XYZ file of C-alpha atoms in Angstrom:
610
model
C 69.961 97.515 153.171
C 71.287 100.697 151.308
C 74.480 98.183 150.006
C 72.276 95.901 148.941
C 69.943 98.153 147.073
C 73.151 100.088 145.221
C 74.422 96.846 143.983
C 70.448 96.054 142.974
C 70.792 99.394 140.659
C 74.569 98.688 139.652
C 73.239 94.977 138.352
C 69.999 97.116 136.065
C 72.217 99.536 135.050
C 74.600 97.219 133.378
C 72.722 94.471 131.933
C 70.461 97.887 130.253
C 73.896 99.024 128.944
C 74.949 95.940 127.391
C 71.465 95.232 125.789
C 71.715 98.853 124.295
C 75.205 98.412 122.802
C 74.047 95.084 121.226
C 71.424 96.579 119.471
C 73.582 99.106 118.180
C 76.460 96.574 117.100
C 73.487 94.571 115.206
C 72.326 97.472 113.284
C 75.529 97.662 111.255
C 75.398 93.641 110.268
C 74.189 92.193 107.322
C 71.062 89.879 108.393
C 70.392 86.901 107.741
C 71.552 83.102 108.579
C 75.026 82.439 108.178
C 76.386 80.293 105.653
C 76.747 76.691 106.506
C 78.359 75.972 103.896
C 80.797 78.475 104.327
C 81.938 77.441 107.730
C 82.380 74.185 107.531
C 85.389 75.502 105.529
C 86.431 77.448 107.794
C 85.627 80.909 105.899
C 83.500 83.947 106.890
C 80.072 84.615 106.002
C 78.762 86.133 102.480
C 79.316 89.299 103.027
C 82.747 89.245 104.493
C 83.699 86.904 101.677
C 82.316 89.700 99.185
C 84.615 92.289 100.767
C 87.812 90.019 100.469
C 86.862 89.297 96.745
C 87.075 93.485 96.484
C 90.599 93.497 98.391
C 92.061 90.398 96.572
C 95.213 91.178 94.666
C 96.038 90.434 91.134
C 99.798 89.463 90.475
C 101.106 89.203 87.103
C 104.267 87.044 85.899
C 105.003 85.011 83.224
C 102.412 84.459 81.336
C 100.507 83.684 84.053
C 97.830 85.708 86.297
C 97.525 84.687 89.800
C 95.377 86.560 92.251
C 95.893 86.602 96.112
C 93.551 87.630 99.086
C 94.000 90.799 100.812
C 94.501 88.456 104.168
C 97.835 87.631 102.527
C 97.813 84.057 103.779
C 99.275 82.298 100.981
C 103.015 83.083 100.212
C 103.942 84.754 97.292
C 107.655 86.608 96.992
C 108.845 88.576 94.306
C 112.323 87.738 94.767
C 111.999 84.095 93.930
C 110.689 85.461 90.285
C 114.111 84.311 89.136
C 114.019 80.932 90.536
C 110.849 80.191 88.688
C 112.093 81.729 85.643
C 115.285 79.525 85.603
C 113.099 76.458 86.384
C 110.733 76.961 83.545
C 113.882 77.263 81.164
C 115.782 74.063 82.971
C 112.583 72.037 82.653
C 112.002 72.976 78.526
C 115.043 71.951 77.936
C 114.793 68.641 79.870
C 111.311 67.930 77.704
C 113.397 68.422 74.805
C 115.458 65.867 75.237
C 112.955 63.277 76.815
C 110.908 63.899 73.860
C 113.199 64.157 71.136
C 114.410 60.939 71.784
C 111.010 59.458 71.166
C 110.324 61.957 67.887
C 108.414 64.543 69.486
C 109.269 67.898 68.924
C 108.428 71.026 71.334
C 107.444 74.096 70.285
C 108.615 77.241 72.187
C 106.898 80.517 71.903
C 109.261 83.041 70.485
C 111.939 80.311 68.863
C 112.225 80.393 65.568
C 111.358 77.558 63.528
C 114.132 75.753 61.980
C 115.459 72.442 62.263
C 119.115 72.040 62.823
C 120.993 69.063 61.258
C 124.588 68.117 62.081
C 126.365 66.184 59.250
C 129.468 65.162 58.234
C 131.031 67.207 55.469
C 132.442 64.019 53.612
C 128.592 62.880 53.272
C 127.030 65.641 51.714
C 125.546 64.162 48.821
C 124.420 61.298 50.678
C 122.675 63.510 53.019
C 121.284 65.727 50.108
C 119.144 62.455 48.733
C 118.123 61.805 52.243
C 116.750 65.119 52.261
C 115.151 64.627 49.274
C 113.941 61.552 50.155
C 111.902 62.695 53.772
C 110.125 65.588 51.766
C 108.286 63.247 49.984
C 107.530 61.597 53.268
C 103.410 60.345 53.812
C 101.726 62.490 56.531
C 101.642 59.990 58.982
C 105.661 59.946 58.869
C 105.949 63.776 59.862
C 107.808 64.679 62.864
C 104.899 65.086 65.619
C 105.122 68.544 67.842
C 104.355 69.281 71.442
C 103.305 73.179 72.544
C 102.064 75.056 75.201
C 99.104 74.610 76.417
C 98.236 71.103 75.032
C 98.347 67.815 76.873
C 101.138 65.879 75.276
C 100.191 62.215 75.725
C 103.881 60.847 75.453
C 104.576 63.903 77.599
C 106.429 64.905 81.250
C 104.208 64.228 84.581
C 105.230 66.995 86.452
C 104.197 66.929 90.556
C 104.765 70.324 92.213
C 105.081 69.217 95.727
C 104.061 72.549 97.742
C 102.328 74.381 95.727
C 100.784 76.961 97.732
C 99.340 79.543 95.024
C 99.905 77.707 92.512
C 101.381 80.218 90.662
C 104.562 77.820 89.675
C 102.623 75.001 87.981
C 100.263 77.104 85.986
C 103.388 78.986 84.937
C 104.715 75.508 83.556
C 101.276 74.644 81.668
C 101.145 78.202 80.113
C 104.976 77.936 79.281
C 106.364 74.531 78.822
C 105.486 72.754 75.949
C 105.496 68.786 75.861
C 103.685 68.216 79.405
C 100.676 65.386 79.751
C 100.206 66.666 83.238
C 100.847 68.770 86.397
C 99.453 67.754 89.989
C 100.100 70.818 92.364
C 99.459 70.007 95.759
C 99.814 71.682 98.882
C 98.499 70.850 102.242
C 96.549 73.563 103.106
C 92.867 73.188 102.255
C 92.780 77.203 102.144
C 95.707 77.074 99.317
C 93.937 74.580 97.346
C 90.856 76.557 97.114
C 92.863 79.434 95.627
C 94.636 77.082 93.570
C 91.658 76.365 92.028
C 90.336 79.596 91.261
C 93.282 80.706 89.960
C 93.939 78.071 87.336
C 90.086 78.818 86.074
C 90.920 82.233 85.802
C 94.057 80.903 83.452
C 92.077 78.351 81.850
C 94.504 75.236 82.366
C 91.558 73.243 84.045
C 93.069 70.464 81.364
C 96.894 70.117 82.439
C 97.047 71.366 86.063
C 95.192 69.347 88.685
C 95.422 70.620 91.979
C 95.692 68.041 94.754
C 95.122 68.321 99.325
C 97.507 66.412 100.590
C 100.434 65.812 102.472
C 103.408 65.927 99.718
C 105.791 63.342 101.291
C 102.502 60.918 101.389
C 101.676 61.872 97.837
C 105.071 60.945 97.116
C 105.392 57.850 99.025
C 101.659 56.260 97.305
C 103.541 57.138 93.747
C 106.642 54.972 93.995
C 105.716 52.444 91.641
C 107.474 52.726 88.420
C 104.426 53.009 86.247
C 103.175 56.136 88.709
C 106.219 57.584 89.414
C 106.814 61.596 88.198
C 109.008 63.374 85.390
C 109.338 66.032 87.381
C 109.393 67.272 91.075
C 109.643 70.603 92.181
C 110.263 71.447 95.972
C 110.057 74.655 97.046
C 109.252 74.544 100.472
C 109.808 77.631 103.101
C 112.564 76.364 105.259
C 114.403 73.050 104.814
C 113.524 70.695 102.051
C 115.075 67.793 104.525
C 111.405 65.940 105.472
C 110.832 65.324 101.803
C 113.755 64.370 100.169
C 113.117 60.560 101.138
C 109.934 60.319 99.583
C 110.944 62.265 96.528
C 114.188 60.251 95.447
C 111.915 57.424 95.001
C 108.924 58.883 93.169
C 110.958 60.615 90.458
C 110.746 58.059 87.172
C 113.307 56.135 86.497
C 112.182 56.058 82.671
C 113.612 53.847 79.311
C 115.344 53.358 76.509
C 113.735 54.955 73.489
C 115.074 54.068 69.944
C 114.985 55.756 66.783
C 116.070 53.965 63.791
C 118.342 55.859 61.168
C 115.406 56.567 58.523
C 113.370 58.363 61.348
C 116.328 60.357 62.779
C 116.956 61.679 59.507
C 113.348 62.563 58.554
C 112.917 64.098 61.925
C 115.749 66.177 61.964
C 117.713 64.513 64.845
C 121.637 64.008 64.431
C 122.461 61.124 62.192
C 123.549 58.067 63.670
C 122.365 54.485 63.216
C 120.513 53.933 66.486
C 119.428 57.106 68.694
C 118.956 55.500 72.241
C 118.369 57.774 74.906
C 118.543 56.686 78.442
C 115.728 58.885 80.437
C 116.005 59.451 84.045
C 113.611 61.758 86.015
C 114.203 65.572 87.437
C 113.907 66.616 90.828
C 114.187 70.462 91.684
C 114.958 71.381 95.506
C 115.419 74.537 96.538
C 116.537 75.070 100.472
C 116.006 78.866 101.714
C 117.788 77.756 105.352
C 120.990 79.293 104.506
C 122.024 79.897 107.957
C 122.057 76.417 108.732
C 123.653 75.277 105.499
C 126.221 78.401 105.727
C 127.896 77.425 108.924
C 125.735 78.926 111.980
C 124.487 75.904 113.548
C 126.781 72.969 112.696
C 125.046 70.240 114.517
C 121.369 71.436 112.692
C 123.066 71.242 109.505
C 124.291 67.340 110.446
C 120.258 66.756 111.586
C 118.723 68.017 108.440
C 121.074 66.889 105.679
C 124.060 64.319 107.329
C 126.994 66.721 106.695
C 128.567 69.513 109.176
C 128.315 73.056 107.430
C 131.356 74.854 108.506
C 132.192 79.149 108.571
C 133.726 79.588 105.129
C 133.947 81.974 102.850
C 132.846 79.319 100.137
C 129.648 78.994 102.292
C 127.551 79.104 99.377
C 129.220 76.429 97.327
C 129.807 74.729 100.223
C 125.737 74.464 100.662
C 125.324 73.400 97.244
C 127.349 70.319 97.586
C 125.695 69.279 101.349
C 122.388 69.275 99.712
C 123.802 67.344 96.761
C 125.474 64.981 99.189
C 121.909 64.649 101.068
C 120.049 63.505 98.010
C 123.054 60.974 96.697
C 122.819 59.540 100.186
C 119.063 58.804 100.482
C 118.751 57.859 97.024
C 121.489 55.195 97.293
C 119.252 53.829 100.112
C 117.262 52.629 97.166
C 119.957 51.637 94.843
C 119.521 54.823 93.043
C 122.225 57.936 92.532
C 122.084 61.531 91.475
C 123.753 63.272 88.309
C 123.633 67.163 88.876
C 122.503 69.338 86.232
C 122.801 72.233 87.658
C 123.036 74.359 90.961
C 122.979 77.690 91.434
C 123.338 80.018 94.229
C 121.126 83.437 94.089
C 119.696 85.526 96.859
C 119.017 84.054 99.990
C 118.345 80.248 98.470
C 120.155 77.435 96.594
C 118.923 75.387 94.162
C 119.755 72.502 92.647
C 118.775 70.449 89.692
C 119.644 66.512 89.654
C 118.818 63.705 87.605
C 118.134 60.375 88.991
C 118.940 57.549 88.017
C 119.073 53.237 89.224
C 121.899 51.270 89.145
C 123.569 48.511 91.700
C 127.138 48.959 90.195
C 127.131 52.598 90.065
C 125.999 53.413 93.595
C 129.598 51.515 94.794
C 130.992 54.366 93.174
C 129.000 57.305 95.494
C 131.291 56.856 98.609
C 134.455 57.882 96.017
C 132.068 61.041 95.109
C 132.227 62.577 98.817
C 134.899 64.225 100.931
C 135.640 65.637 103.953
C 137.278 69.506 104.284
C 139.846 70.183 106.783
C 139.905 74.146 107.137
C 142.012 75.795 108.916
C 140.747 78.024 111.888
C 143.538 80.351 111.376
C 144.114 81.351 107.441
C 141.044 79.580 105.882
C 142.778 77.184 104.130
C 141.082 74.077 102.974
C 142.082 70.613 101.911
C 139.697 67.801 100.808
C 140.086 64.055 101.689
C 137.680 61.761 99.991
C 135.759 59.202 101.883
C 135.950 55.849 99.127
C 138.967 55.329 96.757
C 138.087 53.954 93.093
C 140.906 52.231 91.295
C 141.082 50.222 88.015
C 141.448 46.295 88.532
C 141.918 43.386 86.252
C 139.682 42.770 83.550
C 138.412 46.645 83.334
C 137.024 46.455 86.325
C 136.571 49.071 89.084
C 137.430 48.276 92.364
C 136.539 50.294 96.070
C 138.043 50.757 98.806
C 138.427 53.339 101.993
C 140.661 56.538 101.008
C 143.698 57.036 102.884
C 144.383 59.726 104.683
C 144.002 62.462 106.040
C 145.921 64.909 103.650
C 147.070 67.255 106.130
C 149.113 67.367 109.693
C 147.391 68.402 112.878
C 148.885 71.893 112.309
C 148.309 73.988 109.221
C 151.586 73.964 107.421
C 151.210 77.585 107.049
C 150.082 79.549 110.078
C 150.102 76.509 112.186
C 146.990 76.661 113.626
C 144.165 73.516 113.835
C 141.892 72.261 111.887
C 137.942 71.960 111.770
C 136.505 69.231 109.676
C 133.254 69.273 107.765
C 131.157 67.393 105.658
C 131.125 65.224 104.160
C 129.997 66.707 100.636
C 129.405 66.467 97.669
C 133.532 66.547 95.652
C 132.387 66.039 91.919
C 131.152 68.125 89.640
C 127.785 70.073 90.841
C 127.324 71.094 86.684
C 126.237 69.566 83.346
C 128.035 72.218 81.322
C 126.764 70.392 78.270
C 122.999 70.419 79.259
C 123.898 74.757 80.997
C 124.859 75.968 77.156
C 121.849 74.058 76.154
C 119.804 76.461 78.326
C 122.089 79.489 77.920
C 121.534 79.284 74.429
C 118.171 78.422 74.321
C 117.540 81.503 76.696
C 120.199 83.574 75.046
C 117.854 83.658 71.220
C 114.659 84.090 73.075
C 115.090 86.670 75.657
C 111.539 87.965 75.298
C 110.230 84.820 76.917
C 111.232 85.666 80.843
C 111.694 89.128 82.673
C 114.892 87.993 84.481
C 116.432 86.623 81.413
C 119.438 89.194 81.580
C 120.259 87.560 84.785
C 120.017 83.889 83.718
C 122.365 84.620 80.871
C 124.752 86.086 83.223
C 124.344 83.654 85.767
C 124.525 80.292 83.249
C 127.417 82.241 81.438
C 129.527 82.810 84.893
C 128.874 78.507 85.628
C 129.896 77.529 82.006
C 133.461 79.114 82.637
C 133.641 77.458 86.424
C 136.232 74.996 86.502
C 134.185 71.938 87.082
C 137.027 70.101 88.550
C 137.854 72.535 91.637
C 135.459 72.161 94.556
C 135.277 75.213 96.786
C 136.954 78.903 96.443
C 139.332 81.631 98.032
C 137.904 84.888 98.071
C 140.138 87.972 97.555
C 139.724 89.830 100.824
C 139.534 86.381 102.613
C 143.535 86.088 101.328
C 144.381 89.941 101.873
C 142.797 90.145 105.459
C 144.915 86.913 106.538
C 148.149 88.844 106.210
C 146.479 92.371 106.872
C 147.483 93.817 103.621
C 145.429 95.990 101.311
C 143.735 93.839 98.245
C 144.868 93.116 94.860
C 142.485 93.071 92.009
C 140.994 90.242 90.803
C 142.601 90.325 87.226
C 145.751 90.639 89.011
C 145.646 87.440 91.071
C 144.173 85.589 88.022
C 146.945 86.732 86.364
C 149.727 85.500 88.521
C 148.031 82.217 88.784
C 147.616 81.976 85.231
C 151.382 83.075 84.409
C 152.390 80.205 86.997
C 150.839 77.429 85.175
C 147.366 76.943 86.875
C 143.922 77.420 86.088
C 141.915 79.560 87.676
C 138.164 80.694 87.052
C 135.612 82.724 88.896
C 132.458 81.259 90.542
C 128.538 82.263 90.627
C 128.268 82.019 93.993
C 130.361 84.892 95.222
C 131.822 87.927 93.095
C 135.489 88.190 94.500
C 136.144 84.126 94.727
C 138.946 82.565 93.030
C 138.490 78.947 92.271
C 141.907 77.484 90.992
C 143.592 74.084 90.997
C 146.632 75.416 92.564
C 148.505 74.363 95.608
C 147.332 76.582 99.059
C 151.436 76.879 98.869
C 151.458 78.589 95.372
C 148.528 80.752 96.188
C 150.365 81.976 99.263
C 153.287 82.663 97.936
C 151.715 85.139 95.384
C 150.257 86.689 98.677
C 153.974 87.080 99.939
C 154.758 88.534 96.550
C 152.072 91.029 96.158
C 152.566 91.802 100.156
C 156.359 92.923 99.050
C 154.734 95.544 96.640
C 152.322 96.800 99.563
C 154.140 96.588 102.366
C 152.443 95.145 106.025
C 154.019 96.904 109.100
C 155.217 94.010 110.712
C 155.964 95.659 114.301
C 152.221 95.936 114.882
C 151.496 91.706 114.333
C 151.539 89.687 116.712
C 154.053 86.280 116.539
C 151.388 83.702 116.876
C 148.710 85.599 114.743
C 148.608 83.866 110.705
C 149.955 86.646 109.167
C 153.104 86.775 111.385
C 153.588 83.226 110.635
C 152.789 83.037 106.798
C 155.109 86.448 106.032
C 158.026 85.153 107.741
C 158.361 82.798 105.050
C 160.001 84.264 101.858
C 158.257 82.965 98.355
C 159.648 79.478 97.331
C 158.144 79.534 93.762
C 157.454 82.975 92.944
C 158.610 86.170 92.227
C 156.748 89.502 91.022
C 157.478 91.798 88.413
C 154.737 94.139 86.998
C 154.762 94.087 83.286
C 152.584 96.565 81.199
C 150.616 93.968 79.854
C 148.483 90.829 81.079
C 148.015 89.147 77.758
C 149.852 89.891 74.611
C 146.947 90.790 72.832
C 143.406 91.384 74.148
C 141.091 88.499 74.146
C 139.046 88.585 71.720
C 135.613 87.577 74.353
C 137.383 90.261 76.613
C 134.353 92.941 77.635
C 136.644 96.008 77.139
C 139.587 95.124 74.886
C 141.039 98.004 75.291
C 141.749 97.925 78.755
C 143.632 94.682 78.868
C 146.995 96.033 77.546
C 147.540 98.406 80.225
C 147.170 95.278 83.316
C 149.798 94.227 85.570
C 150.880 90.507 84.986
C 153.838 88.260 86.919
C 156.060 86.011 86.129
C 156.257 82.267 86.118
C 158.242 80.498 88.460
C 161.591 81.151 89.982
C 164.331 79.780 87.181
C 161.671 79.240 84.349
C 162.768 81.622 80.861
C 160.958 84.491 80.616
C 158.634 84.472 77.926
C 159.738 86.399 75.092
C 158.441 89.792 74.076
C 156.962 89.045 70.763
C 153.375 87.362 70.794
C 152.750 84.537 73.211
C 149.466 81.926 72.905
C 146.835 82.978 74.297
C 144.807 81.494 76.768
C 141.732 79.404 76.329
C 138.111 80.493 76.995
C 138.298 77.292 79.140
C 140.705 79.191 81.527
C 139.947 82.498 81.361
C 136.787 84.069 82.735
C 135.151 86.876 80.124
């Protein structure tokens, strides 16, 4: 009896406790019936909702405002403030094209107004009466604009694929003149509501659309040539690899628009007799798994984009080209091919900007446009062996075949250690330099218009002096570390190579690379050469390590010999022209005349980096 009454008063006592503390708990709650409304979306009730609206966060960039809840659950980073920048700038200058071709001009905010016409000087007087001629032009024969803001009805459909914010596509209606439309979808229904708030609070309501779905569906019900997009933009968080099937075929294949001679000239276009202007879509990827693509899981790498990523110092360049070899290979699935405009690597991402375009006959010729790398395991050197073989036949035809190969022995010929082999990836050229100076220059006279606009210039101005040409890179303390010797400088390793006949050039992607079109032989033979100036003590190497093996050989094809100057005369693009007369240089090769001491050509802009 006396247990069963204590448990009795344990059971009152507690059930009194617990109806105390829930009157206390209520006392602090807003009354009233929830919202209904409210949860069916999955949101909290009035009053929470009014104390997120006083967290929320404003961001500012561009000339767009975007604000963010204090819950942080849509992704927004900083960092990736130069991506869109670049993006915005790639993407005017694509809607310049597209729409100059069919006699629309755009209208940037901050360019200056003036019409450029190229002529030939033995026509001037011709061209003077033509000028004449289209000032007394009738209204409706005026060249018709496109700016920002307005819905451009013979204008870009752009489809931001993952949206998220939404902060990119309202940055492209507030920015980028000559658009008819932007659809920015994302998959969460959470993102879509704040995608819609924020382009009210912009007031874009009339060019950005925002769209719940799932982006590779979106993609897939817009392959039809009539719905297909202008532009895509994927910038997802990870790997791009589950949506570049479904956006290879909704990008627009486009037309041919013509302008006959009268109109060119009245418009302000260059003169020529017919203006036709093949238009292909854009698609923008950006992949921000850079361990994968760099090397760290091989076999992930093959999953997500067909190619093995190998350990390289040209990791970065080497990413580039897998993802451009991903999207040639699934859009030749479809009879369609890719023409890089440009790729970049910044930060933690790549990005890459391709045009793409239809055509039986020229997807034959994308198996000739990929290699495989042999790289050695023991000095890093790398040799490329192409996987189809394009020849000339009879008739001016092109004929295909399989490459022969491979290019190397099973040893390294120079440390004689194995091989790994990667790829395959993407061997041609991963810029249009013609289409980079267009945006270089474009963003080079109207540097107000982004914050990171230094950086674009420096970046675009680094890829316009890449030799386009040379697929991967050496890096300086990649070569020096081989044979355990201190470093040279990198003006002194251009130099030799540019004394021995080659080109050379930096690269974007990584500050101390070397990209050249010389021989791994030549290359380390300078290494011997400079190693003779800076001495390696060669009791403490081992006989099978690389350097042993590579400095046991004495240079075939070089020899050193520090002069007091690099270049006869400083360059005139040279940064600090005073400094180049007092730089090292070498020789040519071994038997070649020295060069005489009075002045000696200079080299090109095309060779040199500034």
């Amino acid at each position: 009896m006396p247990r069963a009454r204590i448990g009795l008063w344990l059971s009152l006592t507690l059930r009194s406790t617990r109806s105390l503390c829930r009157a206390g708990f209520m006392e602090g709650q807003p009354q009233g019936p929830p919202n209904p409304a409210g949860m069916e979306n999955g949101t909290e009730p009035c009053g929470e909702e009014r104390a997120s609206e006083a967290q929320e966060t404003t961001v500012t960039e561009g000339a767009a405002k975007i604000a963010f809840p204090s819950a942080n659950e849509v992704f927004y980073n900083p960092v990736q403030e130069f991506n869109r920048d670049l993006t915005c700038a790639v993407i005017t200058e694509f809607a310049r094209i597209q729409l100059g071709a069919k006699g629309i001009q755009i209208k940037v905010p901050g360019e200056k107004d003036v019409q450029k016409v190229v002529v030939d000087l033995s026509e001037q007087e011709e061209e003077k009466a033509e000028l004449k001629k289209g000032a007394n032009l009738a209204p409706g024969d005026q060249p018709r604009t496109a700016a920002v803001g307005e819905i451009c009805e013979e204008g870009l459909r752009v489809l931001e694929g993952l949206a998220a914010s939404g902060l990119r596509s309202i940055r492209f209606a507030r920015e980028v003149p000559g658009l008819q439309s932007v659809v920015a979808n994302d998959a969460s229904a959470r993102a879509v509501d704040l995608m819609c708030r924020n382009v009210q609070l912009n007031a874009v309501a009339h060019l950005v659309h925002p769209r719940q779905a799932d982006a590779r569906m979106l993609m897939y019900q817009h392959q039809r040539a009539s719905e297909r997009f202008d532009v895509i933009d994927l910038d997802p968080y990870g790997s791009p690899a589950p949506f570049l099937d479904a956006a290879v075929q909704a990008v627009s294949e486009g037309g041919e628009a013509t302008l006959t001679w009268a109109q060119s000239r009245a418009r302000g276009f260059r003169r020529i007799l017919t203006a036709q202007a093949f238009l292909a879509g854009l698609l923008c990827v950006t992949c921000t798994d850079m361990a994968v693509l760099a090397g760290n899981s091989g076999e992930t790498c093959y999953s997500k984009y067909g190619a093995m990523a190998l350990k390289s110092r040209a990791c970065h360049e080497m990413a580039l080209r897998i993802v451009l070899h991903s999207l040639d290979l699934r859009a030749n699935c479809y009879q369609r091919f890719v023409v890089p405009l440009l790729s970049v690597s910044a930060d933690f991402y790549v990005r890459v900007f391709v045009r793409v375009f239809t055509g039986q006959a020229k997807v034959k010729a994308s198996a000739s446009k990929q290699a495989l790398v042999f790289q050695c395991v023991g000095c890093g050197t790398f040799h490329l062996q192409r996987l189809g073989k394009a020849s000339g036949a009879s008739g001016g035809r092109v004929k295909f075949s399989a490459a022969c190969g491979p290019p190397i022995g099973p040893e390294c010929e120079h440390c004689g250690q194995r091989h790994q082999l990667g790829g395959p990836l993407w061997a041609e050229p991963i810029h249009d330099l013609d289409f980079v100076g267009r945006v270089l220059q474009a963003v080079s006279t109207n540097p107000g218009r982004f914050h990171t606009s230094e950086r674009i210039q420096g970046v675009l101005s680094v890829i316009t002096e890449e030799l386009p040409d040379v697929p991967l890179y050496y890096t300086l303390d990649q070569l020096s570390s081989t044979i355990r010797c201190s470093t040279p400088s990198l003006l002194q390793l251009r130099s030799a190579l540019l004394h021995a006949g080659f080109r050379v050039s930096l690269s974007h992607a990584c500050k101390n690379a070397v990209k050249t079109d010389a021989p791994s032989s030549a290359l380390w033979d300078i290494m011997r050469c400079w190693e003779k100036e800076c001495p390696v003590k060669r009791e403490r190497l081992s006989e099978a390590s690389p350097a042993f093996r590579i400095l046991s050989v004495e240079p075939r094809h070089m020899l050193i010999q520090v002069r007091s100057r690099i270049f006869p005369l400083p360059l005139p693009f040279c940064p600090c022209p005073g400094l180049a007369p007092s730089l090292p240089s070498w020789t040519t090769a071994v038997g070649s005349p020295r060069p005489a001491s009075g002045p000696q050509p200079l080299p090109t802009a095309a060779t040199v980096h500034r």
